[in-house]
Structures are given as C-alpha cells and as structure tokens.
Short mmCIF file of C-alpha atoms in Angstrom, two decimals:
data_model
loop_
_atom_site.label_atom_id
_atom_site.label_comp_id
_atom_site.label_asym_id
_atom_site.label_seq_id
_atom_site.Cartn_x
_atom_site.Cartn_y
_atom_site.Cartn_z
CA MET A 1171 -0.01 0.23 0.11
CA ASN A 1172 1.94 2.98 -1.16
CA ASN A 1173 2.22 5.70 1.50
CA PHE A 1174 -0.12 8.54 0.08
CA PHE A 1175 -3.18 5.94 -0.09
CA SER A 1176 -2.37 4.20 4.20
CA LYS A 1177 -3.08 8.18 3.98
CA PHE A 1178 -6.00 8.52 2.98
CA LEU A 1179 -7.51 5.76 4.11
CA ILE A 1180 -5.64 7.63 7.99
CA TYR A 1181 -7.72 10.71 7.29
CA PHE A 1182 -11.12 9.36 5.61
CA ALA A 1183 -10.92 7.31 9.61
CA LEU A 1184 -10.48 10.44 11.79
CA LEU A 1185 -12.75 11.72 9.23
CA TRP A 1186 -15.62 9.65 10.90
CA MET A 1187 -14.67 9.14 14.16
CA TYR A 1188 -15.75 12.70 14.96
CA LEU A 1189 -18.22 13.13 12.12
CA PRO A 1190 -21.50 13.39 14.57
CA ALA A 1191 -23.68 11.38 15.34
CA SER A 1192 -26.14 12.89 12.80
CA GLY A 1193 -22.91 12.62 9.57
CA GLN A 1194 -23.12 8.77 10.99
CA GLN A 1195 -26.53 7.87 9.67
CA LEU A 1196 -26.17 10.01 7.17
CA ARG A 1197 -23.49 8.02 5.70
CA THR A 1198 -25.10 5.12 6.62
CA GLU A 1199 -28.58 5.86 4.30
CA ILE A 1200 -26.31 7.46 1.34
CA LYS A 1201 -24.74 3.89 1.56
CA ALA A 1202 -27.12 2.03 1.61
CA ILE A 1203 -28.99 3.85 -1.39
CA LEU A 1204 -25.19 3.49 -3.45
CA ASP A 1205 -25.33 0.07 -2.49
CA GLU A 1206 -28.54 -0.61 -5.01
CA SER A 1207 -27.13 1.91 -7.51
CA ASP A 1208 -25.35 0.58 -10.85
CA GLY A 1209 -22.53 2.13 -11.49
CA LEU A 1210 -19.27 4.05 -10.46
CA VAL A 1211 -21.14 7.01 -7.68
CA GLY A 1212 -19.15 10.20 -6.54
CA VAL A 1213 -20.66 12.14 -3.46
CA GLY A 1214 -19.70 14.69 -1.90
CA VAL A 1215 -21.42 16.61 1.05
CA VAL A 1216 -20.36 20.14 2.70
CA ASP A 1217 -21.99 21.64 5.22
CA PHE A 1218 -20.62 24.83 4.33
CA GLU A 1219 -20.90 26.48 7.98
CA THR A 1220 -19.30 23.62 9.65
CA ASN A 1221 -17.19 21.93 6.84
CA GLU A 1222 -18.81 18.89 8.04
CA SER A 1223 -17.82 16.78 4.76
CA ILE A 1224 -19.28 12.83 3.76
CA TYR A 1225 -17.92 11.30 0.60
CA PHE A 1226 -18.23 8.84 -1.45
CA ASN A 1227 -15.10 7.22 -3.82
CA ALA A 1228 -14.50 10.76 -3.12
CA GLN A 1229 -11.07 11.44 -5.72
CA GLU A 1230 -11.65 9.01 -8.85
CA ARG A 1231 -12.01 10.84 -11.70
CA PHE A 1232 -15.16 11.45 -13.07
CA PRO A 1233 -16.44 12.83 -16.70
CA MET A 1234 -18.05 15.99 -15.51
CA GLN A 1235 -20.37 16.35 -18.64
CA SER A 1236 -22.07 20.11 -18.89
CA VAL A 1237 -21.28 20.35 -14.65
CA PHE A 1238 -17.76 21.67 -17.18
CA LYS A 1239 -19.67 24.99 -17.59
CA PHE A 1240 -19.33 26.37 -14.49
CA PRO A 1241 -16.53 26.61 -14.00
CA LEU A 1242 -16.65 27.37 -17.08
CA ALA A 1243 -18.51 30.58 -15.92
CA LEU A 1244 -16.41 31.00 -13.48
CA ALA A 1245 -13.93 31.67 -15.33
CA VAL A 1246 -15.87 33.87 -18.21
CA LEU A 1247 -16.81 36.33 -14.84
CA GLN A 1248 -13.05 35.84 -13.41
CA ARG A 1249 -12.56 38.28 -17.44
CA VAL A 1250 -15.56 41.26 -16.49
CA ASP A 1251 -13.99 41.23 -13.05
CA ALA A 1252 -11.16 42.91 -14.05
CA GLY A 1253 -12.53 44.88 -16.64
CA GLU A 1254 -11.48 42.83 -19.47
CA TRP A 1255 -15.87 42.93 -20.78
CA SER A 1256 -18.47 43.50 -19.08
CA LEU A 1257 -22.93 41.12 -18.79
CA ASP A 1258 -23.55 44.22 -21.16
CA MET A 1259 -21.43 44.00 -23.98
CA PRO A 1260 -22.76 43.00 -27.41
CA ILE A 1261 -22.15 39.40 -28.84
CA GLU A 1262 -22.18 37.87 -32.49
CA VAL A 1263 -23.74 35.17 -33.40
CA THR A 1264 -23.77 33.56 -36.89
CA PRO A 1265 -25.05 30.62 -38.24
CA ALA A 1266 -22.23 29.46 -38.06
CA ASP A 1267 -22.29 29.07 -34.34
CA LEU A 1268 -25.18 27.56 -33.87
CA LEU A 1269 -24.21 23.91 -34.46
CA PRO A 1270 -26.83 21.54 -35.67
CA ASN A 1271 -28.11 18.68 -33.95
CA THR A 1272 -26.47 19.58 -29.62
CA TRP A 1273 -28.33 20.64 -27.03
CA SER A 1274 -29.89 24.08 -27.52
CA PRO A 1275 -31.77 26.30 -26.79
CA ILE A 1276 -30.42 29.39 -28.56
CA ARG A 1277 -30.51 28.04 -32.02
CA GLU A 1278 -34.67 27.16 -31.18
CA ARG A 1279 -34.77 30.02 -30.22
CA TYR A 1280 -32.90 31.91 -33.33
CA PRO A 1281 -32.65 29.15 -36.54
CA ASN A 1282 -31.22 31.58 -38.26
CA GLY A 1283 -28.75 33.35 -36.13
CA ASN A 1284 -27.32 37.05 -37.76
CA ILE A 1285 -28.27 37.91 -33.61
CA THR A 1286 -27.19 39.27 -30.87
CA LEU A 1287 -26.46 38.73 -27.28
CA THR A 1288 -25.00 40.06 -24.52
CA LEU A 1289 -22.08 38.64 -22.31
CA ALA A 1290 -24.91 37.97 -19.65
CA GLU A 1291 -27.85 35.98 -21.64
CA ILE A 1292 -25.12 32.92 -22.79
CA ILE A 1293 -24.13 32.85 -19.02
CA ARG A 1294 -27.29 31.66 -18.86
CA TYR A 1295 -28.55 30.35 -21.71
CA THR A 1296 -25.28 28.40 -21.50
CA VAL A 1297 -25.55 27.38 -17.61
CA ALA A 1298 -29.71 27.43 -16.27
CA GLN A 1299 -30.07 25.74 -19.80
CA SER A 1300 -27.22 24.15 -20.63
CA ASP A 1301 -27.06 25.40 -23.96
CA ASN A 1302 -24.42 24.03 -26.02
CA ASN A 1303 -23.71 26.01 -28.58
CA GLY A 1304 -23.25 28.97 -25.81
CA CYS A 1305 -20.96 27.65 -23.93
CA ASP A 1306 -19.21 26.68 -26.93
CA ILE A 1307 -19.29 30.53 -27.71
CA LEU A 1308 -18.06 31.04 -24.22
CA PHE A 1309 -14.74 28.84 -25.08
CA ARG A 1310 -14.17 30.61 -28.13
CA LEU A 1311 -14.18 34.48 -26.13
CA LEU A 1312 -11.35 32.64 -23.81
CA ASP A 1313 -9.15 30.45 -26.35
CA GLY A 1314 -10.64 27.87 -25.78
CA PRO A 1315 -10.64 25.15 -23.39
CA ILE A 1316 -6.26 25.01 -22.39
CA GLU A 1317 -7.10 28.73 -21.50
CA VAL A 1318 -10.19 27.51 -19.63
CA ASN A 1319 -7.95 25.37 -18.32
CA LYS A 1320 -5.18 26.73 -16.36
CA ALA A 1321 -8.23 29.79 -14.90
CA VAL A 1322 -9.95 26.70 -13.58
CA ALA A 1323 -6.76 24.69 -11.70
CA GLN A 1324 -5.89 28.85 -10.32
CA MET A 1325 -9.51 28.26 -8.24
CA THR A 1326 -9.52 25.14 -6.77
CA SER A 1327 -6.74 21.97 -5.70
CA LYS A 1328 -6.30 19.50 -9.03
CA GLY A 1329 -9.02 16.79 -9.48
CA ILE A 1330 -11.13 19.24 -12.50
CA ALA A 1331 -8.91 18.93 -16.08
CA ILE A 1332 -10.98 20.13 -19.03
CA VAL A 1333 -9.67 19.30 -22.17
CA ALA A 1334 -12.14 19.62 -25.21
CA ASP A 1335 -15.48 22.41 -25.58
CA GLU A 1336 -18.41 20.80 -26.42
CA ALA A 1337 -17.48 19.97 -30.45
CA GLY A 1338 -14.80 18.66 -29.03
CA MET A 1339 -16.60 16.14 -27.07
CA ALA A 1340 -19.30 15.35 -29.88
CA LYS A 1341 -16.31 13.50 -32.12
CA GLY A 1342 -16.16 10.83 -29.85
CA TRP A 1343 -16.89 8.61 -27.00
CA ASP A 1344 -13.39 8.70 -25.48
CA VAL A 1345 -13.42 12.32 -25.04
CA GLN A 1346 -15.11 13.47 -22.44
CA PHE A 1347 -13.40 11.26 -20.25
CA GLY A 1348 -10.74 13.93 -20.54
CA ASN A 1349 -13.76 16.68 -19.46
CA TYR A 1350 -13.17 15.33 -15.47
CA SER A 1351 -13.44 16.08 -11.72
CA THR A 1352 -13.56 14.44 -8.68
CA PRO A 1353 -15.73 14.93 -5.87
CA VAL A 1354 -13.66 16.42 -4.09
CA ALA A 1355 -12.00 19.04 -6.74
CA MET A 1356 -15.83 19.98 -7.92
CA MET A 1357 -17.09 21.41 -3.98
CA ASP A 1358 -13.35 22.59 -3.52
CA LEU A 1359 -14.95 25.12 -6.71
CA PHE A 1360 -18.24 25.08 -5.33
CA GLN A 1361 -17.71 26.01 -1.71
CA LYS A 1362 -15.07 29.08 -2.82
CA PHE A 1363 -16.80 31.10 -5.06
CA TRP A 1364 -20.47 30.41 -2.42
CA ALA A 1365 -18.13 32.33 -0.41
CA GLY A 1366 -16.89 34.65 -2.87
CA ARG A 1367 -13.25 32.97 -2.49
CA ILE A 1368 -13.71 33.29 -7.20
CA LEU A 1369 -15.17 36.17 -7.81
CA SER A 1370 -16.30 39.89 -6.54
CA PRO A 1371 -19.79 40.61 -4.84
CA ALA A 1372 -21.39 40.97 -7.70
CA SER A 1373 -20.28 38.16 -10.45
CA THR A 1374 -21.24 35.54 -7.43
CA GLU A 1375 -24.24 37.58 -6.53
CA TYR A 1376 -24.80 36.73 -10.42
CA LEU A 1377 -23.69 33.66 -11.07
CA LYS A 1378 -25.72 31.90 -8.19
CA LYS A 1379 -28.80 33.68 -10.09
CA VAL A 1380 -27.96 31.65 -12.64
CA LEU A 1381 -27.89 28.51 -10.87
CA PHE A 1382 -31.17 29.33 -9.05
CA GLU A 1383 -32.49 28.84 -13.04
CA THR A 1384 -31.30 26.05 -13.69
CA ASN A 1385 -33.91 23.61 -15.27
CA THR A 1386 -32.96 20.68 -16.77
CA CYS A 1387 -32.96 17.31 -15.09
CA GLU A 1388 -35.77 19.18 -13.22
CA ALA A 1389 -36.15 14.84 -11.99
CA CYS A 1390 -32.27 14.99 -10.73
CA MET A 1391 -31.54 16.98 -7.87
CA LYS A 1392 -34.61 18.63 -7.37
CA GLY A 1393 -36.41 15.31 -7.53
CA LEU A 1394 -37.32 13.91 -4.24
CA LEU A 1395 -37.05 18.14 -2.58
CA PRO A 1396 -40.56 19.97 -1.68
CA LYS A 1397 -41.46 23.05 -3.63
CA GLY A 1398 -39.96 25.15 -4.81
CA ALA A 1399 -37.28 23.88 -2.71
CA GLN A 1400 -33.88 26.72 -2.62
CA VAL A 1401 -30.53 24.44 -5.48
CA ALA A 1402 -27.83 26.87 -7.64
CA HIS A 1403 -26.57 23.67 -9.41
CA LYS A 1404 -25.84 22.54 -12.84
CA THR A 1405 -25.97 19.40 -13.79
CA GLY A 1406 -24.41 17.41 -17.38
CA ARG A 1407 -25.03 13.91 -18.66
CA SER A 1408 -23.96 12.23 -21.71
CA ALA A 1409 -24.86 9.62 -24.37
CA THR A 1410 -25.61 5.62 -23.93
CA ASN A 1411 -23.59 4.14 -25.92
CA ALA A 1412 -23.93 0.56 -27.96
CA LYS A 1413 -23.44 -1.62 -24.67
CA GLY A 1414 -26.11 0.09 -23.04
CA ILE A 1415 -23.50 2.52 -20.93
CA THR A 1416 -24.39 5.96 -19.58
CA ALA A 1417 -20.87 7.69 -19.12
CA ALA A 1418 -21.97 10.32 -17.25
CA THR A 1419 -25.38 11.06 -15.04
CA ASN A 1420 -24.08 13.60 -12.87
CA ASP A 1421 -25.43 17.02 -10.34
CA ALA A 1422 -23.61 19.13 -8.90
CA GLY A 1423 -24.34 22.40 -7.14
CA VAL A 1424 -25.40 23.28 -3.13
CA LEU A 1425 -28.79 23.31 -1.03
CA LEU A 1426 -30.02 26.58 0.80
CA LEU A 1427 -32.67 24.82 2.76
CA PRO A 1428 -35.59 26.90 4.78
CA ASN A 1429 -33.46 27.30 7.98
CA GLY A 1430 -30.54 29.47 6.00
CA LYS A 1431 -28.14 26.03 5.96
CA ALA A 1432 -25.72 26.44 2.24
CA VAL A 1433 -25.28 22.42 1.79
CA GLY A 1434 -22.98 21.80 -0.49
CA LEU A 1435 -23.28 18.23 -2.90
CA VAL A 1436 -21.60 16.83 -5.95
CA ILE A 1437 -23.77 13.20 -7.46
CA PHE A 1438 -21.31 11.67 -10.65
CA VAL A 1439 -22.84 9.40 -11.63
CA SER A 1440 -20.54 6.60 -14.30
CA ASN A 1441 -20.87 4.24 -16.62
CA SER A 1442 -24.16 2.72 -15.45
CA LYS A 1443 -26.82 0.52 -17.74
CA ALA A 1444 -29.57 1.45 -15.07
CA SER A 1445 -32.19 3.68 -17.27
CA ASP A 1446 -32.46 7.12 -17.26
CA SER A 1447 -35.07 7.05 -14.30
CA ALA A 1448 -33.05 5.29 -12.45
CA ARG A 1449 -30.06 7.20 -12.92
CA GLU A 1450 -31.96 9.68 -11.98
CA ARG A 1451 -34.09 8.72 -8.67
CA LEU A 1452 -30.63 7.79 -7.53
CA ILE A 1453 -29.31 11.22 -7.74
CA ALA A 1454 -33.26 12.17 -6.48
CA ARG A 1455 -32.68 9.76 -3.05
CA ILE A 1456 -30.23 11.16 -2.00
CA SER A 1457 -30.44 14.75 -2.37
CA LYS A 1458 -33.56 13.86 -0.56
CA ALA A 1459 -31.80 12.39 2.52
CA VAL A 1460 -29.22 15.54 2.68
CA TRP A 1461 -32.36 18.23 2.30
CA ASP A 1462 -33.74 15.70 4.98
CA GLN A 1463 -31.29 15.88 7.38
CA TYR A 1464 -30.07 19.09 6.98
CA SER A 1465 -33.45 20.39 7.83
CA GLN A 1466 -33.63 19.27 10.77
CA LEU A 1467 -30.76 21.48 12.49
CA LYS A 1468 -29.80 24.65 13.56
#
C-alpha cells in the first residue's frame, strides 16, 4: 500500500470518528442507496457552515459532461471582474455558431442566427439551460479549453481537467473522459465560489442567481425535494453507447435550506447500465436524504 493511499485511508477514518451522530446516520443512509446502484458513483456532502463532510469515491475522476459549464462561467466572469468584459457586452451570434444536432435553446429560438446577445444572456443560456452552442461561444471568447483549464487550475487544487469543448466532445466517446472532476475538487470549487473567494460580490451573486434558475434534469437533485426548494446547481449528462452504458449522469451544486444552511452536494454517476429514470432517482434520493438531515439542524 503506497504512502499516499495510507494517508488517505487514515484521513477518512478520522473523519468518520469525529463525524457527529447525525452525520454518521446520513453516511449510512447514502451508503445504503449506493449499494443499490449500478455503475460508479461519487458523492460529496459539505455543510458550508461547519465544514463537516461526507464523501464516497472522493478522488475518483468522473466525466463532467455539462457540469464543466460551471467552471467555464467562473473563468468568463473573472474576465468581467478584471474589467476586460462586461455582462452587457454585445456578442454577435452567426449561423456558423449554431451547430445542428446538439442541445441548443439559442438555436431553437433563433434558428437563422445573425443575432446579438449580451454576454449575460449567453452565460444564462449556457449554465441555466445548458446550451452547448452558447458554451462553445464562451470557450472561443476565452481562447479555447487550454486557457479555460489554466484558469480553473488557479481556482482549485488538482482534480479538474478541461481538454475539450462541446464540439470536441462530440467527436468521439472517449473524449468526454478527458473533461473530468473528482467529487472533492468540484466541491472545493463550489465552496470557494459560494464564499465569494473566486469572483467579486456582484459576479458571485449574478452566477448564484443563474444557478438557481437551472431547469435541466428536474428529476435529479430537485426530484424529491419540496416544491420551491432552492437549489443552485449544474447538471450534466452523456449519451448512452451501443453497449447500453451511460458515461455520466451528474448534478452538483448547493442546497439552500429553509433554516438558512447552505450544503454543498456533488453527485457523479458514471458507467451505468441503469435506465435514465433509475439514475435520476438515485441522485434524487441522495439529495432528499441530505435535505432532510440538514433541515433538522439549527
């Protein structure tokens, strides 16, 4: 057993030892859900107030799919904070920007292109509606995945890699696995963002609002939560290959509870043969368990 792995096991043993009884109960409940699952599942839960955490497969590399649009938005907004751009900056969207055969609410609304959208509008389409064409417009503004990867590397410790945009991922099944994140790294990114340690106060509040507006995969993290539950999150989903394997069904973000607590939640489901509804239900059950547990606390 190598030294790094030994330290990792000791860390999580100590984490379990000092986890409050309520946290141990939640960990047991999540493990029971995972025992029923198909594929590899990564989970991260962090109380942003106390920093108490629960992780499963914390250091595994999971394909992010559209969850990578969250760090992409962070990189764009850093340029806004630097004064290079503004949210009301006009961006020309040409027919060549609106690729067919990809998810794109922008294209659905403006099928002929030749329009002008503000940077704020493109960010909202990209994050809240997961628009793939909007995503790649933002990548081009930032000079491509290499530059975005460099920016993200400055935001969090190693554990996130971005090597391809949406058009790049569409070129082959294996490409998506190069855009990976560990549960720990994505949680770290959300926690720093939520605390205002990455963006200015204005940009932080703007992106929080956009994340609260996310309307993709309503059956995932929000699927079993009370009506009107406040969830600031980003989803991501891959296609299913000829062998019936879905590479990624993901949801990551922050649950804002009625008692005022903010709880980070990252759920990555990879290489699963389960149905769409089963994978969504898995995410929803974990989210409900976390919501119920932390809603009881003061």
